[in-house]
Amino acid sequence: MKFKSTVTLVAAFSLCVCMAGCGRHSTVVIENSQIPDVVAEGELVTTEAGFEATDTEVFVYICGAVEVPGVYSMSNEARVCDLIEVAGGFTEDAKTDYYNQAELLYDGEKIYIPTEEEYNELYESLNPDASQESADRGISSDGKININYADATQLQQIPGVGESKAAAIIEYRNTNGAFSAIEDITSVSGIGEATFENMKDYITVS
């Protein structure tokens, strides 16, 4: 299920990045004392020289869980998704839904893409009771598994659900939100009607 405190987490991550830089990657210092000869749109800026934006061009720094972090020249009409694309895309461990990818870029912006692990650690630090609350709601009073709240271990108590299917259920609800009815679980990859028939008496939603 999507966390409701995304805005808080974005602000917290911004503070962490400002205090600690970009973790695995060194910070690029931008000085506006000089303008490079030619910088094409979407080009990775590797020069130590400074540079300035134009009416149609902005320079944006992206780092964290992307394949090629760095400063990029982008159209002033480009969006976060365009920047991620020219930076080689997300790494496998990236928290891909952390940023609003439809957001317009602005000159001098710094975008940090956290990993899933970083995001979860920060969420838990800001919400110390969240993990226990979720675990408590994972099993209902009648002993059924609540597929909207159960963690991976609890989900594997459902007949026909192993480690991979538990991960798929969690990924599905993180991406699409809560299940409205138990039948919705058939939308999860790898869970068909036959599997649902075996598990339907053991699951619930709320």
Coordinates of N, CA and C in Angstrom, one line a residue:
M1 N 0.8 -1.2 0.0 CA 0.0 0.0 0.0 C 0.9 1.2 0.0
K2 N 0.5 2.3 -0.7 CA 1.3 3.4 -0.8 C 1.3 4.2 0.5
F3 N 2.4 4.7 0.9 CA 2.5 5.4 2.2 C 1.9 6.8 2.0
K4 N 1.2 7.2 3.1 CA 0.5 8.5 3.0 C 1.4 9.6 3.4
S5 N 2.6 9.3 3.9 CA 3.6 10.4 4.3 C 4.6 10.6 3.3
T6 N 4.3 10.5 2.0 CA 5.3 10.7 0.9 C 5.9 12.1 1.0
V7 N 5.0 13.1 1.2 CA 5.5 14.5 1.2 C 6.5 14.7 2.3
T8 N 6.2 14.1 3.5 CA 7.1 14.2 4.6 C 8.4 13.6 4.3
L9 N 8.4 12.4 3.7 CA 9.6 11.7 3.3 C 10.4 12.4 2.3
V10 N 9.8 13.0 1.3 CA 10.5 13.8 0.3 C 11.3 14.9 1.0
A11 N 10.6 15.6 1.9 CA 11.3 16.7 2.6 C 12.4 16.2 3.5
A12 N 12.2 15.1 4.1 CA 13.3 14.5 5.0 C 14.4 14.1 4.1
F13 N 14.2 13.4 3.0 CA 15.3 13.0 2.1 C 16.0 14.2 1.6
S14 N 15.3 15.3 1.3 CA 16.0 16.5 0.8 C 16.9 17.0 1.9
L15 N 16.5 17.0 3.1 CA 17.3 17.5 4.2 C 18.6 16.6 4.4
C16 N 18.3 15.2 4.3 CA 19.5 14.3 4.4 C 20.5 14.5 3.3
V17 N 20.0 14.7 2.1 CA 20.9 14.9 0.9 C 21.6 16.2 1.1
C18 N 21.0 17.2 1.5 CA 21.7 18.5 1.7 C 22.8 18.4 2.7
M19 N 22.5 17.6 3.8 CA 23.5 17.4 4.8 C 24.6 16.5 4.5
A20 N 24.3 15.4 3.7 CA 25.3 14.4 3.5 C 25.7 14.2 2.0
G21 N 25.3 15.1 1.1 CA 25.6 15.0 -0.3 C 24.8 13.9 -0.9
C22 N 25.3 13.2 -1.9 CA 24.6 12.2 -2.6 C 25.1 10.8 -2.3
G23 N 25.6 10.6 -1.1 CA 25.9 9.2 -0.6 C 27.0 8.6 -1.4
R24 N 26.6 7.8 -2.4 CA 27.6 7.0 -3.2 C 28.3 7.9 -4.2
H25 N 27.8 9.1 -4.5 CA 28.4 9.8 -5.6 C 28.8 11.2 -5.1
S26 N 29.9 11.7 -5.7 CA 30.4 13.0 -5.3 C 29.6 14.1 -5.8
T27 N 29.5 15.2 -5.1 CA 28.7 16.4 -5.5 C 29.4 17.2 -6.6
V28 N 28.7 17.6 -7.7 CA 29.3 18.4 -8.7 C 29.1 19.9 -8.3
V29 N 30.1 20.6 -8.4 CA 30.1 22.1 -8.0 C 29.8 22.8 -9.3
I30 N 28.8 23.6 -9.3 CA 28.4 24.4 -10.5 C 28.8 25.9 -10.3
E31 N 29.6 26.4 -11.1 CA 30.0 27.8 -11.0 C 29.6 28.5 -12.3
N32 N 29.1 29.6 -12.2 CA 28.6 30.3 -13.4 C 29.6 31.3 -14.0
S33 N 30.8 31.0 -13.8 CA 31.9 32.0 -14.3 C 32.1 31.8 -15.8
Q34 N 31.9 30.7 -16.4 CA 32.2 30.4 -17.8 C 31.0 29.7 -18.4
I35 N 31.0 29.7 -19.7 CA 29.9 28.9 -20.4 C 30.7 28.0 -21.4
P36 N 30.4 26.7 -21.3 CA 31.1 25.8 -22.2 C 30.7 26.1 -23.7
D37 N 31.6 25.7 -24.6 CA 31.3 26.0 -26.0 C 30.0 25.5 -26.5
V38 N 29.8 24.1 -26.4 CA 28.6 23.5 -26.9 C 28.1 22.4 -25.9
V39 N 26.9 22.5 -25.4 CA 26.3 21.4 -24.6 C 25.0 21.0 -25.2
A40 N 24.9 19.8 -25.7 CA 23.7 19.4 -26.4 C 22.7 19.0 -25.3
E41 N 21.4 19.1 -25.7 CA 20.3 18.7 -24.8 C 20.5 17.2 -24.5
G42 N 20.3 16.9 -23.2 CA 20.5 15.5 -22.7 C 21.9 15.1 -22.5
E43 N 22.9 16.0 -22.7 CA 24.3 15.6 -22.6 C 24.7 15.7 -21.2
L44 N 25.6 14.7 -20.8 CA 26.2 14.7 -19.4 C 27.3 15.7 -19.4
V45 N 27.2 16.6 -18.5 CA 28.3 17.7 -18.4 C 29.4 17.2 -17.5
T46 N 30.6 17.0 -18.1 CA 31.7 16.4 -17.4 C 32.8 17.5 -17.2
T47 N 32.7 18.6 -17.8 CA 33.7 19.7 -17.7 C 33.7 20.3 -16.3
E48 N 34.9 20.7 -15.8 CA 35.0 21.4 -14.5 C 34.6 22.8 -14.7
A49 N 34.5 23.3 -15.9 CA 34.2 24.7 -16.1 C 32.7 25.0 -15.7
G50 N 32.5 26.2 -15.4 CA 31.1 26.6 -15.0 C 30.2 26.7 -16.2
F51 N 28.9 26.9 -16.0 CA 28.0 27.0 -17.1 C 26.8 27.7 -16.7
E52 N 26.0 28.3 -17.6 CA 24.8 29.0 -17.3 C 23.7 28.5 -18.1
A53 N 22.5 28.6 -17.6 CA 21.3 28.2 -18.3 C 21.0 29.3 -19.3
T54 N 20.2 28.9 -20.4 CA 19.7 29.8 -21.3 C 18.1 29.9 -21.2
D55 N 17.5 30.6 -22.1 CA 16.0 30.7 -22.1 C 15.4 29.3 -22.4
T56 N 16.1 28.5 -23.1 CA 15.6 27.2 -23.5 C 16.3 26.0 -22.9
E57 N 17.2 26.2 -22.0 CA 18.1 25.1 -21.5 C 18.3 25.3 -20.0
V58 N 18.3 24.1 -19.3 CA 18.6 24.1 -17.9 C 19.6 23.1 -17.6
F59 N 20.3 23.2 -16.5 CA 21.2 22.2 -16.0 C 20.8 21.6 -14.7
V60 N 20.7 20.3 -14.7 CA 20.1 19.6 -13.5 C 21.0 18.5 -13.1
Y61 N 21.2 18.3 -11.8 CA 22.0 17.3 -11.2 C 21.2 16.1 -10.7
I62 N 21.4 14.9 -11.2 CA 20.7 13.8 -10.7 C 21.7 12.8 -10.1
C63 N 21.4 12.2 -9.0 CA 22.3 11.2 -8.4 C 21.5 10.2 -7.6
G64 N 22.2 9.3 -6.9 CA 21.5 8.2 -6.2 C 21.3 7.0 -7.1
A65 N 20.1 6.4 -7.1 CA 19.9 5.1 -7.7 C 19.5 5.3 -9.2
V66 N 20.4 5.9 -10.0 CA 20.3 5.9 -11.4 C 21.7 5.4 -12.0
E67 N 21.6 5.0 -13.2 CA 22.8 4.3 -13.8 C 24.0 5.3 -14.0
V68 N 23.7 6.5 -14.5 CA 24.8 7.4 -14.8 C 24.5 8.8 -14.1
P69 N 24.8 8.9 -12.8 CA 24.5 10.2 -12.1 C 25.4 11.3 -12.7
G70 N 25.0 12.5 -12.6 CA 25.8 13.6 -13.0 C 24.9 14.8 -13.3
V71 N 25.5 15.9 -13.9 CA 24.8 17.1 -14.3 C 24.5 17.0 -15.8
Y72 N 23.2 17.2 -16.1 CA 22.8 17.1 -17.5 C 22.2 18.4 -18.0
S73 N 22.5 18.7 -19.3 CA 21.8 19.8 -20.0 C 20.5 19.3 -20.5
M74 N 19.4 20.0 -20.1 CA 18.0 19.6 -20.5 C 17.2 20.7 -21.1
S75 N 16.3 20.4 -21.9 CA 15.3 21.5 -22.4 C 14.6 22.0 -21.2
N76 N 14.2 23.3 -21.2 CA 13.5 23.9 -20.1 C 12.0 23.3 -20.0
E77 N 11.6 22.5 -21.0 CA 10.3 21.9 -21.0 C 10.4 20.4 -20.6
A78 N 11.6 20.0 -20.3 CA 11.8 18.6 -19.9 C 11.3 18.3 -18.5
R79 N 10.9 17.0 -18.3 CA 10.4 16.6 -17.0 C 11.3 15.6 -16.4
V80 N 11.0 15.2 -15.1 CA 11.8 14.3 -14.3 C 12.0 13.0 -15.1
C81 N 11.0 12.5 -15.7 CA 11.1 11.2 -16.5 C 12.1 11.3 -17.6
D82 N 12.2 12.5 -18.2 CA 13.2 12.7 -19.3 C 14.6 12.6 -18.8
L83 N 14.8 13.3 -17.6 CA 16.1 13.3 -17.0 C 16.6 11.9 -16.6
I84 N 15.6 11.1 -16.0 CA 16.0 9.7 -15.6 C 16.3 8.9 -16.8
E85 N 15.7 9.1 -17.9 CA 16.0 8.4 -19.1 C 17.4 8.7 -19.6
V86 N 17.7 10.0 -19.7 CA 19.1 10.3 -20.2 C 20.2 9.9 -19.3
A87 N 19.8 9.7 -18.0 CA 20.8 9.3 -17.0 C 20.9 7.7 -16.9
G88 N 20.3 7.1 -17.9 CA 20.5 5.6 -18.1 C 19.4 4.8 -17.4
G89 N 18.4 5.5 -16.8 CA 17.3 4.8 -16.1 C 17.7 4.5 -14.7
F90 N 16.7 3.9 -14.0 CA 16.9 3.5 -12.6 C 17.8 2.3 -12.4
T91 N 18.5 2.2 -11.3 CA 19.2 1.0 -10.9 C 18.1 0.0 -10.4
E92 N 18.5 -1.3 -10.3 CA 17.5 -2.3 -9.9 C 16.9 -2.1 -8.5
D93 N 17.7 -1.4 -7.6 CA 17.2 -1.2 -6.2 C 16.5 0.1 -6.0
A94 N 16.2 0.9 -7.1 CA 15.7 2.2 -6.9 C 14.3 2.2 -6.4
K95 N 13.9 3.3 -5.7 CA 12.5 3.5 -5.3 C 11.9 4.3 -6.5
T96 N 11.4 3.6 -7.4 CA 11.0 4.2 -8.7 C 9.8 5.2 -8.6
D97 N 9.0 5.1 -7.6 CA 7.8 6.0 -7.5 C 8.1 7.1 -6.5
Y98 N 9.3 7.3 -6.1 CA 9.6 8.3 -5.1 C 9.3 9.7 -5.6
Y99 N 9.7 10.0 -6.8 CA 9.5 11.3 -7.4 C 8.3 11.3 -8.3
N100 N 7.7 12.5 -8.4 CA 6.6 12.7 -9.5 C 7.3 12.9 -10.8
Q101 N 7.3 11.8 -11.6 CA 8.1 11.9 -12.8 C 7.5 12.8 -13.9
A102 N 6.4 13.3 -13.7 CA 5.8 14.3 -14.6 C 6.1 15.7 -14.3
E103 N 6.9 15.9 -13.2 CA 7.2 17.3 -12.7 C 8.3 17.9 -13.7
L104 N 8.1 19.2 -13.9 CA 9.0 19.9 -14.8 C 10.3 20.2 -14.0
L105 N 11.4 20.2 -14.8 CA 12.7 20.5 -14.2 C 13.0 22.0 -14.1
Y106 N 13.8 22.4 -13.2 CA 14.2 23.8 -13.2 C 15.7 23.9 -13.0
D107 N 16.3 25.0 -13.5 CA 17.8 25.1 -13.5 C 18.4 25.1 -12.1
G108 N 19.4 24.3 -12.0 CA 20.1 24.2 -10.7 C 19.5 23.1 -9.8
E109 N 18.5 22.4 -10.2 CA 17.8 21.5 -9.4 C 18.7 20.2 -9.1
K110 N 18.6 19.7 -8.0 CA 19.3 18.4 -7.6 C 18.3 17.4 -7.2
I111 N 18.3 16.3 -8.0 CA 17.3 15.2 -7.8 C 18.1 14.0 -7.2
Y112 N 17.7 13.5 -6.1 CA 18.3 12.3 -5.5 C 17.2 11.2 -5.5
I113 N 17.6 10.1 -6.2 CA 16.7 8.9 -6.2 C 17.1 7.9 -5.1
P114 N 16.4 7.7 -4.1 CA 16.8 6.8 -3.1 C 16.5 5.3 -3.5
T115 N 17.2 4.4 -2.8 CA 16.9 3.0 -3.0 C 15.7 2.6 -2.2
E116 N 15.1 1.5 -2.5 CA 14.0 1.0 -1.6 C 14.4 0.9 -0.2
E117 N 15.6 0.4 0.0 CA 16.1 0.2 1.4 C 16.3 1.5 2.1
E118 N 16.8 2.5 1.4 CA 17.0 3.8 2.0 C 15.6 4.4 2.4
Y119 N 14.7 4.3 1.5 CA 13.3 4.8 1.7 C 12.6 4.2 2.9
N120 N 12.7 2.8 3.0 CA 12.1 2.1 4.1 C 12.7 2.4 5.4
E121 N 14.1 2.6 5.4 CA 14.8 2.9 6.7 C 14.3 4.3 7.2
L122 N 14.2 5.3 6.2 CA 13.8 6.6 6.6 C 12.3 6.6 7.1
Y123 N 11.5 5.9 6.4 CA 10.1 5.8 6.7 C 9.9 5.2 8.1
E124 N 10.7 4.2 8.4 CA 10.6 3.5 9.8 C 11.1 4.5 10.8
S125 N 12.2 5.3 10.5 CA 12.7 6.2 11.5 C 11.8 7.3 11.8
L126 N 11.0 7.7 10.8 CA 10.0 8.8 11.0 C 8.7 8.2 11.6
N127 N 8.4 6.9 11.4 CA 7.2 6.3 11.9 C 7.5 5.0 12.6
P128 N 8.1 5.2 13.8 CA 8.6 4.0 14.6 C 7.5 3.0 14.9
D129 N 6.3 3.4 14.9 CA 5.2 2.4 15.3 C 4.6 1.8 14.0
A130 N 5.0 2.3 12.8 CA 4.3 1.8 11.6 C 4.5 0.3 11.4
S131 N 5.7 -0.2 11.5 CA 6.0 -1.6 11.2 C 5.2 -2.5 12.1
Q132 N 5.2 -2.2 13.4 CA 4.4 -3.0 14.4 C 2.9 -3.0 14.1
E133 N 2.5 -1.8 13.8 CA 1.0 -1.6 13.5 C 0.6 -2.4 12.3
S134 N 1.5 -2.4 11.2 CA 1.2 -3.1 10.0 C 1.2 -4.6 10.3
A135 N 2.2 -5.1 11.1 CA 2.3 -6.5 11.4 C 1.0 -6.9 12.2
D136 N 0.6 -6.1 13.2 CA -0.6 -6.4 14.0 C -1.9 -6.6 13.1
R137 N -1.9 -5.8 12.0 CA -3.1 -5.8 11.2 C -3.0 -6.8 10.1
G138 N -1.8 -7.5 10.0 CA -1.6 -8.5 8.9 C -2.5 -9.7 9.1
I139 N -2.8 -10.0 10.3 CA -3.7 -11.2 10.6 C -4.9 -10.8 11.4
S140 N -6.1 -11.0 10.8 CA -7.3 -10.6 11.4 C -7.7 -11.4 12.6
S141 N -8.7 -11.0 13.4 CA -9.1 -11.6 14.6 C -9.6 -13.1 14.4
D142 N -10.0 -13.4 13.1 CA -10.5 -14.7 12.8 C -9.4 -15.6 12.3
G143 N -8.1 -15.0 12.3 CA -7.0 -15.8 11.8 C -6.7 -15.7 10.3
K144 N -7.5 -15.0 9.6 CA -7.3 -14.9 8.2 C -6.2 -13.8 7.9
I145 N -5.5 -14.0 6.8 CA -4.4 -13.1 6.4 C -5.0 -11.9 5.7
N146 N -4.7 -10.7 6.2 CA -5.2 -9.5 5.5 C -4.2 -9.1 4.4
I147 N -4.5 -9.3 3.2 CA -3.6 -9.1 2.1 C -3.2 -7.7 1.9
N148 N -3.9 -6.8 2.6 CA -3.5 -5.3 2.5 C -2.5 -4.9 3.4
Y149 N -2.3 -5.7 4.5 CA -1.3 -5.3 5.5 C -0.3 -6.4 5.9
A150 N -0.5 -7.6 5.5 CA 0.4 -8.7 5.8 C 1.8 -8.5 5.2
D151 N 2.8 -8.8 6.0 CA 4.2 -8.7 5.5 C 4.5 -10.0 4.8
A152 N 5.7 -10.1 4.3 CA 6.1 -11.3 3.5 C 6.0 -12.6 4.2
T153 N 6.4 -12.6 5.5 CA 6.3 -13.8 6.3 C 4.8 -14.2 6.5
Q154 N 4.0 -13.3 6.8 CA 2.6 -13.6 7.0 C 1.9 -14.1 5.7
L155 N 2.2 -13.4 4.6 CA 1.6 -13.8 3.3 C 2.0 -15.3 3.0
Q156 N 3.1 -15.7 3.4 CA 3.5 -17.1 3.0 C 2.8 -18.1 3.8
Q157 N 2.0 -17.7 4.8 CA 1.1 -18.6 5.5 C -0.1 -19.0 4.6
I158 N -0.3 -18.2 3.6 CA -1.5 -18.5 2.7 C -1.1 -19.7 1.8
P159 N -2.0 -20.7 1.6 CA -1.8 -21.8 0.8 C -1.4 -21.4 -0.6
G160 N -0.3 -21.9 -1.2 CA 0.1 -21.6 -2.5 C 0.9 -20.4 -2.7
V161 N 1.2 -19.7 -1.6 CA 2.0 -18.5 -1.6 C 3.4 -18.7 -1.0
G162 N 4.4 -18.6 -1.9 CA 5.8 -18.8 -1.4 C 6.5 -17.4 -1.4
E163 N 7.8 -17.4 -1.3 CA 8.5 -16.2 -1.3 C 8.3 -15.3 -2.5
S164 N 8.3 -15.8 -3.7 CA 8.2 -15.0 -4.9 C 6.8 -14.4 -5.0
K165 N 5.7 -15.2 -4.7 CA 4.4 -14.7 -4.8 C 4.1 -13.7 -3.7
A166 N 4.7 -13.8 -2.5 CA 4.5 -12.9 -1.4 C 5.1 -11.5 -1.9
A167 N 6.3 -11.6 -2.5 CA 7.0 -10.4 -3.0 C 6.1 -9.7 -4.1
A168 N 5.5 -10.5 -4.9 CA 4.7 -10.0 -6.0 C 3.4 -9.3 -5.4
I169 N 2.8 -9.9 -4.4 CA 1.7 -9.2 -3.8 C 2.0 -7.9 -3.2
I170 N 3.1 -7.8 -2.5 CA 3.6 -6.6 -1.9 C 3.9 -5.5 -2.9
E171 N 4.6 -6.0 -4.0 CA 4.9 -5.0 -5.1 C 3.6 -4.5 -5.7
Y172 N 2.6 -5.4 -5.9 CA 1.4 -5.0 -6.6 C 0.7 -3.9 -5.7
R173 N 0.5 -4.2 -4.4 CA -0.2 -3.2 -3.6 C 0.6 -1.9 -3.4
N174 N 1.9 -2.0 -3.4 CA 2.7 -0.7 -3.4 C 2.5 0.1 -4.6
T175 N 2.3 -0.5 -5.7 CA 2.2 0.2 -7.0 C 0.7 0.6 -7.3
N176 N -0.2 -0.3 -6.9 CA -1.6 0.0 -7.3 C -2.5 0.4 -6.1
G177 N -2.0 0.3 -4.9 CA -2.9 0.6 -3.8 C -3.5 -0.6 -3.2
A178 N -4.4 -0.4 -2.2 CA -5.0 -1.5 -1.5 C -5.9 -2.4 -2.4
F179 N -6.0 -3.6 -2.0 CA -7.0 -4.5 -2.6 C -8.4 -4.2 -2.1
S180 N -9.4 -4.0 -3.0 CA -10.7 -3.7 -2.6 C -11.5 -4.9 -2.2
A181 N -11.2 -6.1 -2.8 CA -11.8 -7.3 -2.5 C -10.8 -8.4 -2.6
I182 N -11.1 -9.6 -2.0 CA -10.1 -10.7 -2.1 C -9.9 -11.2 -3.5
E183 N -10.9 -11.0 -4.3 CA -10.8 -11.5 -5.7 C -9.8 -10.7 -6.5
D184 N -9.4 -9.5 -6.0 CA -8.5 -8.6 -6.7 C -7.1 -9.2 -6.7
I185 N -6.8 -10.1 -5.9 CA -5.5 -10.7 -5.8 C -5.1 -11.5 -7.1
T186 N -6.2 -11.8 -7.9 CA -5.9 -12.5 -9.1 C -5.2 -11.6 -10.1
S187 N -5.2 -10.3 -9.8 CA -4.5 -9.3 -10.7 C -3.0 -9.4 -10.5
V188 N -2.6 -10.0 -9.4 CA -1.1 -10.2 -9.2 C -0.5 -11.2 -10.1
S189 N 0.6 -10.9 -10.7 CA 1.3 -11.9 -11.6 C 1.5 -13.2 -10.9
G190 N 1.1 -14.3 -11.5 CA 1.4 -15.6 -11.0 C 0.3 -16.2 -10.1
I191 N -0.8 -15.4 -9.9 CA -1.9 -15.8 -9.1 C -3.2 -15.9 -10.1
G192 N -3.5 -17.1 -10.4 CA -4.7 -17.2 -11.3 C -5.9 -17.7 -10.5
E193 N -6.9 -18.1 -11.3 CA -8.2 -18.6 -10.6 C -8.0 -19.8 -9.8
A194 N -7.2 -20.7 -10.3 CA -7.0 -22.0 -9.5 C -6.3 -21.7 -8.2
T195 N -5.3 -20.8 -8.2 CA -4.6 -20.5 -7.0 C -5.5 -19.8 -6.0
F196 N -6.3 -18.9 -6.6 CA -7.3 -18.1 -5.8 C -8.3 -19.1 -5.1
E197 N -8.7 -20.1 -5.8 CA -9.7 -21.0 -5.2 C -9.1 -21.7 -3.9
N198 N -7.8 -21.9 -4.0 CA -7.1 -22.6 -2.9 C -6.9 -21.7 -1.7
M199 N -6.8 -20.4 -2.0 CA -6.5 -19.4 -0.9 C -7.6 -18.6 -0.4
K200 N -8.8 -18.6 -1.1 CA -9.8 -17.6 -0.8 C -10.4 -17.7 0.6
D201 N -10.4 -18.9 1.2 CA -10.9 -19.1 2.5 C -9.9 -18.7 3.6
Y202 N -8.7 -18.3 3.2 CA -7.7 -18.0 4.2 C -7.3 -16.5 4.2
I203 N -7.9 -15.7 3.3 CA -7.5 -14.3 3.2 C -8.7 -13.4 3.4
T204 N -8.4 -12.1 3.7 CA -9.4 -11.1 3.9 C -8.8 -9.7 3.5
V205 N -9.6 -8.7 3.4 CA -9.2 -7.3 3.2 C -9.9 -6.4 4.2
S206 N -9.3 -5.3 4.4 CA -10.0 -4.2 5.2 C -9.4 -2.9 4.8

